[in-house]
mmCIF file of C-alpha atoms in Angstrom:
data_model
loop_
_atom_site.group_PDB
_atom_site.id
_atom_site.type_symbol
_atom_site.label_atom_id
_atom_site.label_comp_id
_atom_site.label_asym_id
_atom_site.label_seq_id
_atom_site.Cartn_x
_atom_site.Cartn_y
_atom_site.Cartn_z
ATOM 1 C CA MET A 1 3.595 9.782 11.478
ATOM 2 C CA SER A 2 0.755 11.793 11.101
ATOM 3 C CA SER A 3 -1.518 11.196 8.088
ATOM 4 C CA TRP A 4 -1.491 14.398 6.279
ATOM 5 C CA GLU A 5 0.916 16.325 4.403
ATOM 6 C CA PRO A 6 3.143 19.793 3.976
ATOM 7 C CA GLN A 7 5.712 21.003 2.114
ATOM 8 C CA SER A 8 8.898 23.090 3.120
ATOM 9 C CA LYS A 9 8.873 25.104 0.000
ATOM 10 C CA LYS A 10 6.989 28.498 0.209
ATOM 11 C CA ARG A 11 3.610 28.924 -1.896
ATOM 12 C CA ARG A 12 1.283 31.353 -2.172
ATOM 13 C CA LEU A 13 -2.002 31.043 -0.004
ATOM 14 C CA ASP A 14 -4.806 30.589 -1.635
ATOM 15 C CA THR A 15 -7.924 33.238 -1.458
ATOM 16 C CA ASP A 16 -10.290 32.928 1.439
ATOM 17 C CA SER A 17 -13.299 32.750 -0.926
ATOM 18 C CA GLY A 18 -12.120 28.921 -1.973
ATOM 19 C CA ILE A 19 -9.856 27.439 -4.753
ATOM 20 C CA GLY A 20 -8.217 29.159 -7.379
ATOM 21 C CA ASN A 21 -9.467 28.598 -10.998
ATOM 22 C CA GLY A 22 -6.215 27.237 -11.882
ATOM 23 C CA ILE A 23 -6.798 24.389 -9.993
ATOM 24 C CA LEU A 24 -10.135 23.319 -11.300
ATOM 25 C CA ASN A 25 -9.099 24.258 -15.090
ATOM 26 C CA THR A 26 -6.879 21.365 -15.615
ATOM 27 C CA LYS A 27 -7.608 17.760 -16.969
ATOM 28 C CA GLU A 28 -8.535 14.408 -15.312
ATOM 29 C CA ARG A 29 -6.364 11.574 -16.508
ATOM 30 C CA PHE A 30 -7.662 8.564 -14.335
ATOM 31 C CA LYS A 31 -11.150 7.758 -15.059
ATOM 32 C CA PRO A 32 -13.025 6.118 -12.294
ATOM 33 C CA THR A 33 -14.224 2.594 -12.215
ATOM 34 C CA SER A 34 -17.747 1.775 -9.984
ATOM 35 C CA ALA A 35 -17.580 2.633 -6.423
ATOM 36 C CA ARG A 36 -16.440 -0.640 -4.230
ATOM 37 C CA ASP A 37 -16.264 -1.439 -0.847
ATOM 38 C CA TRP A 38 -14.775 -4.754 -1.662
ATOM 39 C CA THR A 39 -10.632 -4.529 -1.516
ATOM 40 C CA ILE A 40 -7.578 -6.791 -2.486
ATOM 41 C CA SER A 41 -4.729 -7.378 0.265
ATOM 42 C CA ILE A 42 -1.816 -9.369 -0.237
ATOM 43 C CA ALA A 43 0.509 -10.638 2.476
ATOM 44 C CA VAL A 44 4.566 -10.890 1.771
ATOM 45 C CA PRO A 45 7.126 -12.285 4.290
ATOM 46 C CA THR A 46 10.394 -10.578 5.709
ATOM 47 C CA SER A 47 12.413 -13.033 4.164
ATOM 48 C CA ILE A 48 12.108 -11.607 0.676
ATOM 49 C CA ILE A 49 14.647 -8.864 1.610
ATOM 50 C CA THR A 50 16.670 -11.069 4.323
ATOM 51 C CA SER A 51 18.106 -13.313 1.179
ATOM 52 C CA CYS A 52 19.236 -9.956 -0.367
ATOM 53 C CA VAL A 53 23.081 -9.072 0.238
ATOM 54 C CA THR A 54 23.214 -5.521 -0.244
ATOM 55 C CA ARG A 55 21.243 -2.518 0.688
ATOM 56 C CA GLU A 56 20.698 -1.730 -2.903
ATOM 57 C CA GLN A 57 19.088 -5.234 -3.513
ATOM 58 C CA ARG A 58 16.926 -4.853 -0.655
ATOM 59 C CA THR A 59 15.812 -1.224 -1.698
ATOM 60 C CA THR A 60 14.786 -2.194 -5.412
ATOM 61 C CA ALA A 61 12.886 -5.498 -3.832
ATOM 62 C CA ALA A 62 10.911 -3.337 -1.584
ATOM 63 C CA GLY A 63 10.075 -0.865 -4.733
ATOM 64 C CA SER A 64 9.163 -3.973 -7.039
ATOM 65 C CA ILE A 65 6.792 -4.661 -4.612
ATOM 66 C CA ALA A 66 5.473 -1.051 -4.260
ATOM 67 C CA ARG A 67 5.127 -0.907 -8.129
ATOM 68 C CA ALA A 68 3.192 -4.215 -8.103
ATOM 69 C CA LEU A 69 0.871 -2.752 -5.770
ATOM 70 C CA ALA A 70 0.234 0.385 -7.860
ATOM 71 C CA ILE A 71 -0.154 -1.553 -11.106
ATOM 72 C CA PHE A 72 -2.792 -3.689 -9.691
ATOM 73 C CA SER A 73 -4.316 -1.395 -7.629
ATOM 74 C CA VAL A 74 -3.992 -3.387 -4.318
ATOM 75 C CA ASP A 75 -5.593 -1.658 -1.234
ATOM 76 C CA GLU A 76 -3.456 -3.380 1.425
ATOM 77 C CA VAL A 77 -0.278 -5.164 2.030
ATOM 78 C CA VAL A 78 0.588 -6.889 5.085
ATOM 79 C CA ILE A 79 4.485 -7.890 5.990
ATOM 80 C CA PHE A 80 4.371 -10.963 8.217
ATOM 81 C CA ASP A 81 7.485 -12.082 9.909
ATOM 82 C CA ASP A 82 8.553 -15.458 8.890
ATOM 83 C CA SER A 83 11.936 -15.831 10.465
ATOM 84 C CA PRO A 84 13.065 -18.160 13.096
ATOM 85 C CA ILE A 85 12.080 -16.964 16.733
ATOM 86 C CA GLU A 86 15.596 -16.788 17.923
ATOM 87 C CA GLN A 87 16.410 -14.812 15.050
ATOM 88 C CA ARG A 88 14.138 -11.958 15.446
ATOM 89 C CA PRO A 89 14.874 -8.726 17.115
ATOM 90 C CA ARG A 90 13.480 -7.733 20.855
ATOM 91 C CA ASN A 91 12.560 -4.626 21.718
ATOM 92 C CA PHE A 92 13.183 -2.858 18.631
ATOM 93 C CA ASP A 93 13.098 1.106 18.577
ATOM 94 C CA PRO A 94 12.595 2.377 14.845
ATOM 95 C CA ASP A 95 13.176 5.832 15.997
ATOM 96 C CA ALA A 96 16.700 5.080 17.759
ATOM 97 C CA TYR A 97 17.704 2.479 15.233
ATOM 98 C CA THR A 98 20.888 3.339 13.104
ATOM 99 C CA GLY A 99 22.469 0.231 12.210
ATOM 100 C CA ASP A 100 21.616 -2.808 10.177
ATOM 101 C CA ILE A 101 18.173 -2.931 8.770
ATOM 102 C CA GLU A 102 15.331 -4.817 10.798
ATOM 103 C CA PRO A 103 13.276 -6.494 7.750
ATOM 104 C CA ALA A 104 9.738 -5.638 8.755
ATOM 105 C CA HIS A 105 10.658 -1.982 9.468
ATOM 106 C CA PHE A 106 12.375 -1.689 6.365
ATOM 107 C CA LEU A 107 9.477 -2.937 4.203
ATOM 108 C CA GLU A 108 7.239 -0.836 5.934
ATOM 109 C CA HIS A 109 8.906 2.025 5.928
ATOM 110 C CA LEU A 110 9.919 2.305 2.129
ATOM 111 C CA LEU A 111 6.480 0.910 1.180
ATOM 112 C CA ASN A 112 5.053 3.944 3.225
ATOM 113 C CA TYR A 113 7.551 6.215 1.862
ATOM 114 C CA LEU A 114 6.687 5.261 -1.834
ATOM 115 C CA GLU A 115 2.810 5.612 -1.083
ATOM 116 C CA THR A 116 3.141 9.121 -0.080
ATOM 117 C CA PRO A 117 2.585 11.970 -2.430
ATOM 118 C CA PRO A 118 6.079 12.939 -3.527
ATOM 119 C CA PHE A 119 5.396 16.449 -2.252
ATOM 120 C CA MET A 120 5.058 15.467 1.133
ATOM 121 C CA ARG A 121 7.822 13.064 1.925
ATOM 122 C CA LYS A 122 10.396 15.922 2.853
ATOM 123 C CA VAL A 123 8.182 16.574 5.648
ATOM 124 C CA LEU A 124 6.818 13.463 6.682
ATOM 125 C CA PHE A 125 9.894 11.388 6.346
ATOM 126 C CA PRO A 126 13.114 12.748 8.224
ATOM 127 C CA ILE A 127 16.343 11.058 6.871
ATOM 128 C CA HIS A 128 16.921 7.481 7.945
ATOM 129 C CA PRO A 129 19.232 4.715 7.123
ATOM 130 C CA ASN A 130 16.452 2.889 5.486
ATOM 131 C CA LEU A 131 16.012 5.817 2.986
ATOM 132 C CA LYS A 132 19.937 5.942 2.175
ATOM 133 C CA SER A 133 19.468 4.133 -1.255
ATOM 134 C CA GLN A 134 15.891 5.927 -2.021
ATOM 135 C CA GLY A 135 17.341 7.056 -5.039
ATOM 136 C CA LEU A 136 16.882 3.838 -6.777
ATOM 137 C CA LEU A 137 13.355 3.550 -6.377
ATOM 138 C CA HIS A 138 10.859 4.295 -9.113
ATOM 139 C CA GLY A 139 7.716 6.690 -8.833
ATOM 140 C CA LEU A 140 4.343 5.015 -8.474
ATOM 141 C CA ASP A 141 2.529 7.854 -10.153
ATOM 142 C CA MET A 142 -0.858 6.871 -8.442
ATOM 143 C CA PRO A 143 -3.944 9.155 -8.778
ATOM 144 C CA HIS A 144 -3.420 10.527 -5.138
ATOM 145 C CA HIS A 145 0.298 11.628 -6.638
ATOM 146 C CA PRO A 146 -0.621 14.684 -8.105
ATOM 147 C CA HIS A 147 -0.077 16.355 -11.614
ATOM 148 C CA LYS A 148 -0.237 19.860 -11.840
ATOM 149 C CA ASP A 149 -1.937 19.577 -15.155
ATOM 150 C CA GLU A 150 -4.615 17.088 -14.009
ATOM 151 C CA TRP A 151 -7.722 17.168 -12.290
ATOM 152 C CA LEU A 152 -9.595 14.781 -9.633
ATOM 153 C CA PRO A 153 -12.360 15.242 -7.584
ATOM 154 C CA TYR A 154 -10.084 14.224 -4.625
ATOM 155 C CA ARG A 155 -6.760 15.403 -3.583
ATOM 156 C CA GLU A 156 -4.265 14.366 -0.591
ATOM 157 C CA GLY A 157 -3.070 17.354 1.317
ATOM 158 C CA LEU A 158 -0.752 18.138 4.148
ATOM 159 C CA THR A 159 -1.682 20.989 6.774
ATOM 160 C CA LEU A 160 0.474 23.837 7.100
ATOM 161 C CA GLU A 161 1.631 26.078 10.149
ATOM 162 C CA ALA A 162 0.870 29.200 8.268
ATOM 163 C CA PRO A 163 -2.687 30.531 8.935
ATOM 164 C CA PRO A 164 -4.891 31.478 5.782
ATOM 165 C CA ARG A 165 -5.479 35.174 5.307
ATOM 166 C CA SER A 166 -8.751 34.681 7.067
ATOM 167 C CA GLY A 167 -7.268 33.395 10.191
ATOM 168 C CA LYS A 168 -9.838 30.974 10.451
ATOM 169 C CA GLY A 169 -9.396 26.928 9.558
ATOM 170 C CA THR A 170 -6.242 25.645 8.171
ATOM 171 C CA ALA A 171 -4.372 26.082 5.034
ATOM 172 C CA VAL A 172 -3.493 22.861 3.054
ATOM 173 C CA ASP A 173 -0.703 21.955 0.444
ATOM 174 C CA ILE A 174 -2.216 19.785 -2.458
ATOM 175 C CA GLY A 175 0.922 19.881 -4.555
ATOM 176 C CA MET A 176 -0.409 22.641 -6.594
ATOM 177 C CA PRO A 177 0.894 26.085 -7.096
ATOM 178 C CA GLU A 178 -1.556 27.204 -4.847
ATOM 179 C CA THR A 179 -2.612 26.267 -1.407
ATOM 180 C CA VAL A 180 -6.259 25.589 -0.276
ATOM 181 C CA THR A 181 -8.011 26.493 2.800
ATOM 182 C CA ILE A 182 -10.395 23.991 4.752
ATOM 183 C CA SER A 183 -12.729 25.300 7.559
ATOM 184 C CA GLU A 184 -11.569 22.761 9.887
ATOM 185 C CA ASP A 185 -8.489 23.290 12.461
ATOM 186 C CA ILE A 186 -6.094 20.248 12.246
ATOM 187 C CA PRO A 187 -2.617 20.270 13.688
ATOM 188 C CA PRO A 188 0.128 21.203 10.955
ATOM 189 C CA LYS A 189 2.026 18.352 9.157
ATOM 190 C CA THR A 190 -0.928 16.099 8.985
ATOM 191 C CA ARG A 191 -1.848 14.120 5.804
ATOM 192 C CA VAL A 192 -5.548 14.598 4.861
ATOM 193 C CA THR A 193 -7.650 13.458 2.021
ATOM 194 C CA LEU A 194 -9.849 16.277 0.639
ATOM 195 C CA LYS A 195 -13.141 16.313 -1.558
ATOM 196 C CA MET A 196 -12.605 19.237 -3.831
ATOM 197 C CA PRO A 197 -15.436 21.453 -4.873
ATOM 198 C CA ASP A 198 -16.842 21.689 -8.148
ATOM 199 C CA ASP A 199 -16.617 25.680 -8.564
ATOM 200 C CA ALA A 200 -13.901 28.041 -7.526
ATOM 201 C CA GLN A 201 -16.199 29.535 -4.732
ATOM 202 C CA GLY A 202 -16.509 26.106 -2.953
ATOM 203 C CA LYS A 203 -14.105 24.896 -0.191
ATOM 204 C CA PRO A 204 -12.327 21.546 -0.016
ATOM 205 C CA GLU A 205 -13.427 19.187 2.850
ATOM 206 C CA PRO A 206 -11.630 16.524 4.554
ATOM 207 C CA VAL A 207 -13.010 13.112 4.067
ATOM 208 C CA ASN A 208 -12.420 9.522 5.038
ATOM 209 C CA PRO A 209 -9.369 8.451 3.206
ATOM 210 C CA ALA A 210 -11.421 5.527 1.931
ATOM 211 C CA GLU A 211 -13.988 7.687 0.343
ATOM 212 C CA PRO A 212 -12.154 8.022 -3.229
ATOM 213 C CA ARG A 213 -12.622 4.388 -3.537
ATOM 214 C CA THR A 214 -15.954 3.382 -2.178
ATOM 215 C CA GLU A 215 -17.700 6.975 -3.405
ATOM 216 C CA GLY A 216 -15.621 7.829 -6.236
ATOM 217 C CA GLY A 217 -14.619 4.676 -7.715
ATOM 218 C CA TYR A 218 -10.600 5.701 -7.657
ATOM 219 C CA PHE A 219 -7.893 3.399 -6.589
ATOM 220 C CA TRP A 220 -6.514 5.520 -3.999
ATOM 221 C CA GLY A 221 -2.964 3.837 -2.720
ATOM 222 C CA TYR A 222 -2.749 1.397 -0.160
ATOM 223 C CA SER A 223 -1.992 0.852 3.394
ATOM 224 C CA VAL A 224 0.895 -0.822 5.096
ATOM 225 C CA ARG A 225 0.424 -3.606 8.116
ATOM 226 C CA LYS A 226 3.057 -5.616 10.114
ATOM 227 C CA ALA A 227 2.085 -8.890 11.217
ATOM 228 C CA LYS A 228 4.105 -10.867 13.863
ATOM 229 C CA SER A 229 3.757 -14.374 12.035
ATOM 230 C CA LEU A 230 1.567 -15.669 9.380
ATOM 231 C CA SER A 231 -1.287 -16.820 11.441
ATOM 232 C CA ASP A 232 -1.096 -13.011 12.859
ATOM 233 C CA VAL A 233 -1.953 -11.763 9.258
ATOM 234 C CA PHE A 234 -5.443 -13.108 9.353
ATOM 235 C CA THR A 235 -6.144 -12.709 13.163
ATOM 236 C CA SER A 236 -5.075 -8.796 13.332
ATOM 237 C CA SER A 237 -7.122 -8.210 9.877
ATOM 238 C CA ALA A 238 -7.974 -4.472 9.753
ATOM 239 C CA TYR A 239 -11.303 -5.551 8.552
ATOM 240 C CA GLU A 240 -14.121 -6.230 11.162
ATOM 241 C CA ASP A 241 -15.137 -9.724 9.694
ATOM 242 C CA GLY A 242 -11.595 -10.555 8.477
ATOM 243 C CA TYR A 243 -10.782 -12.077 4.827
ATOM 244 C CA ASP A 244 -13.762 -13.894 3.347
ATOM 245 C CA LEU A 245 -11.653 -15.135 0.272
ATOM 246 C CA SER A 246 -7.916 -16.163 1.188
ATOM 247 C CA ILE A 247 -5.434 -17.662 -1.830
ATOM 248 C CA GLY A 248 -2.132 -19.083 -0.735
ATOM 249 C CA THR A 249 0.327 -19.428 -3.375
ATOM 250 C CA SER A 250 2.749 -22.331 -3.557
ATOM 251 C CA GLU A 251 4.714 -24.401 -6.261
ATOM 252 C CA ARG A 252 2.838 -27.395 -4.716
ATOM 253 C CA GLY A 253 -0.646 -25.858 -5.298
ATOM 254 C CA VAL A 254 -3.009 -26.689 -7.957
ATOM 255 C CA PRO A 255 -3.062 -24.701 -11.250
ATOM 256 C CA LEU A 256 -5.137 -21.697 -11.093
ATOM 257 C CA SER A 257 -7.073 -23.085 -14.005
ATOM 258 C CA LYS A 258 -8.394 -25.726 -11.509
ATOM 259 C CA ALA A 259 -8.927 -23.884 -8.511
ATOM 260 C CA PHE A 260 -11.007 -20.982 -10.550
ATOM 261 C CA PRO A 261 -12.295 -22.983 -13.641
ATOM 262 C CA ASN A 262 -14.484 -20.384 -14.947
ATOM 263 C CA HIS A 263 -12.526 -17.539 -16.896
ATOM 264 C CA ASN A 264 -15.365 -15.497 -17.388
ATOM 265 C CA GLN A 265 -16.862 -15.080 -14.001
ATOM 266 C CA THR A 266 -15.375 -13.014 -10.987
ATOM 267 C CA ALA A 267 -15.203 -14.068 -7.605
ATOM 268 C CA THR A 268 -17.383 -13.267 -4.826
ATOM 269 C CA PHE A 269 -15.822 -11.770 -1.943
ATOM 270 C CA ASN A 270 -15.623 -8.487 0.416
ATOM 271 C CA HIS A 271 -12.078 -8.800 1.207
ATOM 272 C CA MET A 272 -9.761 -10.899 -0.703
ATOM 273 C CA LEU A 273 -6.315 -11.823 0.577
ATOM 274 C CA ILE A 274 -3.378 -13.302 -1.281
ATOM 275 C CA VAL A 275 -0.437 -14.693 0.574
ATOM 276 C CA PHE A 276 3.165 -15.025 -0.912
ATOM 277 C CA GLY A 277 5.767 -16.934 0.481
ATOM 278 C CA GLY A 278 9.585 -16.378 0.626
ATOM 279 C CA PRO A 279 12.489 -18.492 -0.835
ATOM 280 C CA ARG A 280 11.427 -21.373 1.588
ATOM 281 C CA GLY A 281 7.879 -21.052 0.765
ATOM 282 C CA LEU A 282 4.869 -20.719 3.209
ATOM 283 C CA GLU A 283 5.380 -23.718 4.799
ATOM 284 C CA PHE A 284 8.779 -22.539 6.258
ATOM 285 C CA ALA A 285 6.463 -19.378 7.445
ATOM 286 C CA ALA A 286 4.254 -21.971 9.227
ATOM 287 C CA MET A 287 6.995 -23.773 10.577
ATOM 288 C CA ASN A 288 8.265 -20.678 12.682
ATOM 289 C CA ASP A 289 4.915 -19.594 13.824
ATOM 290 C CA PRO A 290 4.343 -20.786 17.142
ATOM 291 C CA ASP A 291 0.295 -20.279 17.363
ATOM 292 C CA LEU A 292 0.184 -22.725 14.177
ATOM 293 C CA GLY A 293 2.492 -25.280 15.673
ATOM 294 C CA GLN A 294 0.189 -25.447 18.509
ATOM 295 C CA MET A 295 -2.404 -26.229 16.286
ATOM 296 C CA GLY A 296 -0.659 -28.576 14.648
ATOM 297 C CA ILE A 297 -0.500 -26.747 10.944
ATOM 298 C CA GLN A 298 2.953 -27.425 9.685
ATOM 299 C CA GLY A 299 4.335 -28.874 6.411
ATOM 300 C CA ALA A 300 1.633 -29.981 4.025
ATOM 301 C CA ARG A 301 -1.111 -29.018 6.356
ATOM 302 C CA THR A 302 -0.097 -25.218 5.565
ATOM 303 C CA LYS A 303 -2.764 -25.111 2.752
ATOM 304 C CA GLU A 304 -5.259 -25.676 5.510
ATOM 305 C CA LEU A 305 -5.131 -21.999 6.088
ATOM 306 C CA PHE A 306 -6.245 -20.800 2.949
ATOM 307 C CA ASP A 307 -9.681 -20.971 0.902
ATOM 308 C CA HIS A 308 -7.401 -21.860 -2.063
ATOM 309 C CA TRP A 309 -3.883 -23.352 -2.686
ATOM 310 C CA VAL A 310 -2.539 -22.397 -6.011
ATOM 311 C CA ASN A 311 0.296 -22.821 -8.410
ATOM 312 C CA VAL A 312 0.285 -19.580 -10.492
ATOM 313 C CA LEU A 313 2.973 -20.975 -12.761
ATOM 314 C CA PRO A 314 3.082 -24.410 -13.060
ATOM 315 C CA ASN A 315 6.241 -26.020 -15.371
ATOM 316 C CA GLN A 316 8.190 -23.079 -14.686
ATOM 317 C CA GLY A 317 11.608 -23.180 -16.379
ATOM 318 C CA THR A 318 13.640 -21.772 -13.425
ATOM 319 C CA ARG A 319 14.242 -23.951 -9.969
ATOM 320 C CA GLY A 320 12.870 -20.755 -8.182
ATOM 321 C CA ILE A 321 10.883 -17.632 -8.446
ATOM 322 C CA ARG A 322 11.545 -14.595 -6.226
ATOM 323 C CA THR A 323 8.728 -13.143 -4.337
ATOM 324 C CA ASP A 324 8.859 -9.960 -6.292
ATOM 325 C CA GLU A 325 8.683 -12.002 -9.463
ATOM 326 C CA SER A 326 5.771 -13.894 -8.089
ATOM 327 C CA LEU A 327 3.763 -11.052 -7.492
ATOM 328 C CA LEU A 328 3.701 -9.754 -10.857
ATOM 329 C CA ILE A 329 2.737 -13.281 -12.149
ATOM 330 C CA ALA A 330 0.195 -13.846 -9.464
ATOM 331 C CA LEU A 331 -1.624 -10.752 -9.734
ATOM 332 C CA THR A 332 -1.482 -11.091 -13.428
ATOM 333 C CA ALA A 333 -2.994 -14.497 -13.355
ATOM 334 C CA LEU A 334 -5.660 -13.794 -10.440
ATOM 335 C CA ARG A 335 -6.810 -10.314 -11.669
ATOM 336 C CA ARG A 336 -9.575 -11.788 -13.552
ATOM 337 C CA LEU A 337 -11.363 -12.833 -10.200
ATOM 338 C CA TRP A 338 -11.956 -9.163 -9.819
ATOM 339 C CA ASP A 339 -11.711 -7.503 -12.976
ATOM 340 C CA ASN A 340 -12.734 -9.490 -16.250
ATOM 341 C CA SER A 341 -12.901 -6.454 -18.429
#
């Protein structure tokens, strides 16, 4: 899938001079925070949906994860396979797949679908069995999901096949009544992040997708990554120096108040990673990880993978907490580590 967006519905193209006043004369709803290079990542196992009985249950579980990511401004989600090796599919082809779900691909597909601005989805996400119950999903309504009456200095756009009136550059659908033109020549059906001009005579310019966060101070959605195992969450990190603060969640962990006793002080980190286990915990994921087995990290030693091994809800009133519930509980409790406002 390309990383920009168009829309099949016909729209009037913008003028060659820049963007229309109608786009500029809108209100800003989301207020930026301080620009930040640091990131928050979470990792979830495939077993969170393999225990679901129906497609509808799996779909709503994926939707609950996406809502948690949006609510807490999480920048990355990693989906790792914690199933026994002999049960994992081999030579899986997502494009040719029409049968029962493959958990990692299913979660990746739905989480990417929900992160994408709605006006792009019909173009970027063709009909697929994974999306059969997508009507059950709640919208995320993140800053990069445009409202026509809101203004932000950045926009997500989808490049179009129709050329701009001047014949130069590329026409881009940004989810507004009018499309815009950029100077660059970019293939159609490509998702782009645009920095919008301050006046109607300027032209938007493509920027790095991270710039709204690193320069503008806006939460700008999340990325999705698949990992073949628990150890692969760490070794295949998208960040050059990996994660410098890792937290494993477990009912056998220490209370959060002991792991981080200073309630008024944020943690120091560049890239934080919070890892959640499935119904059988992170120890089950370690047991099914051949690399960790060779290192002797099994059972109680699983906690050695992390800087902190925490129980975010001691004395819980139920025998088990679902992972989608654990996300909301843990992120609520841990949020003070990066935002003590």
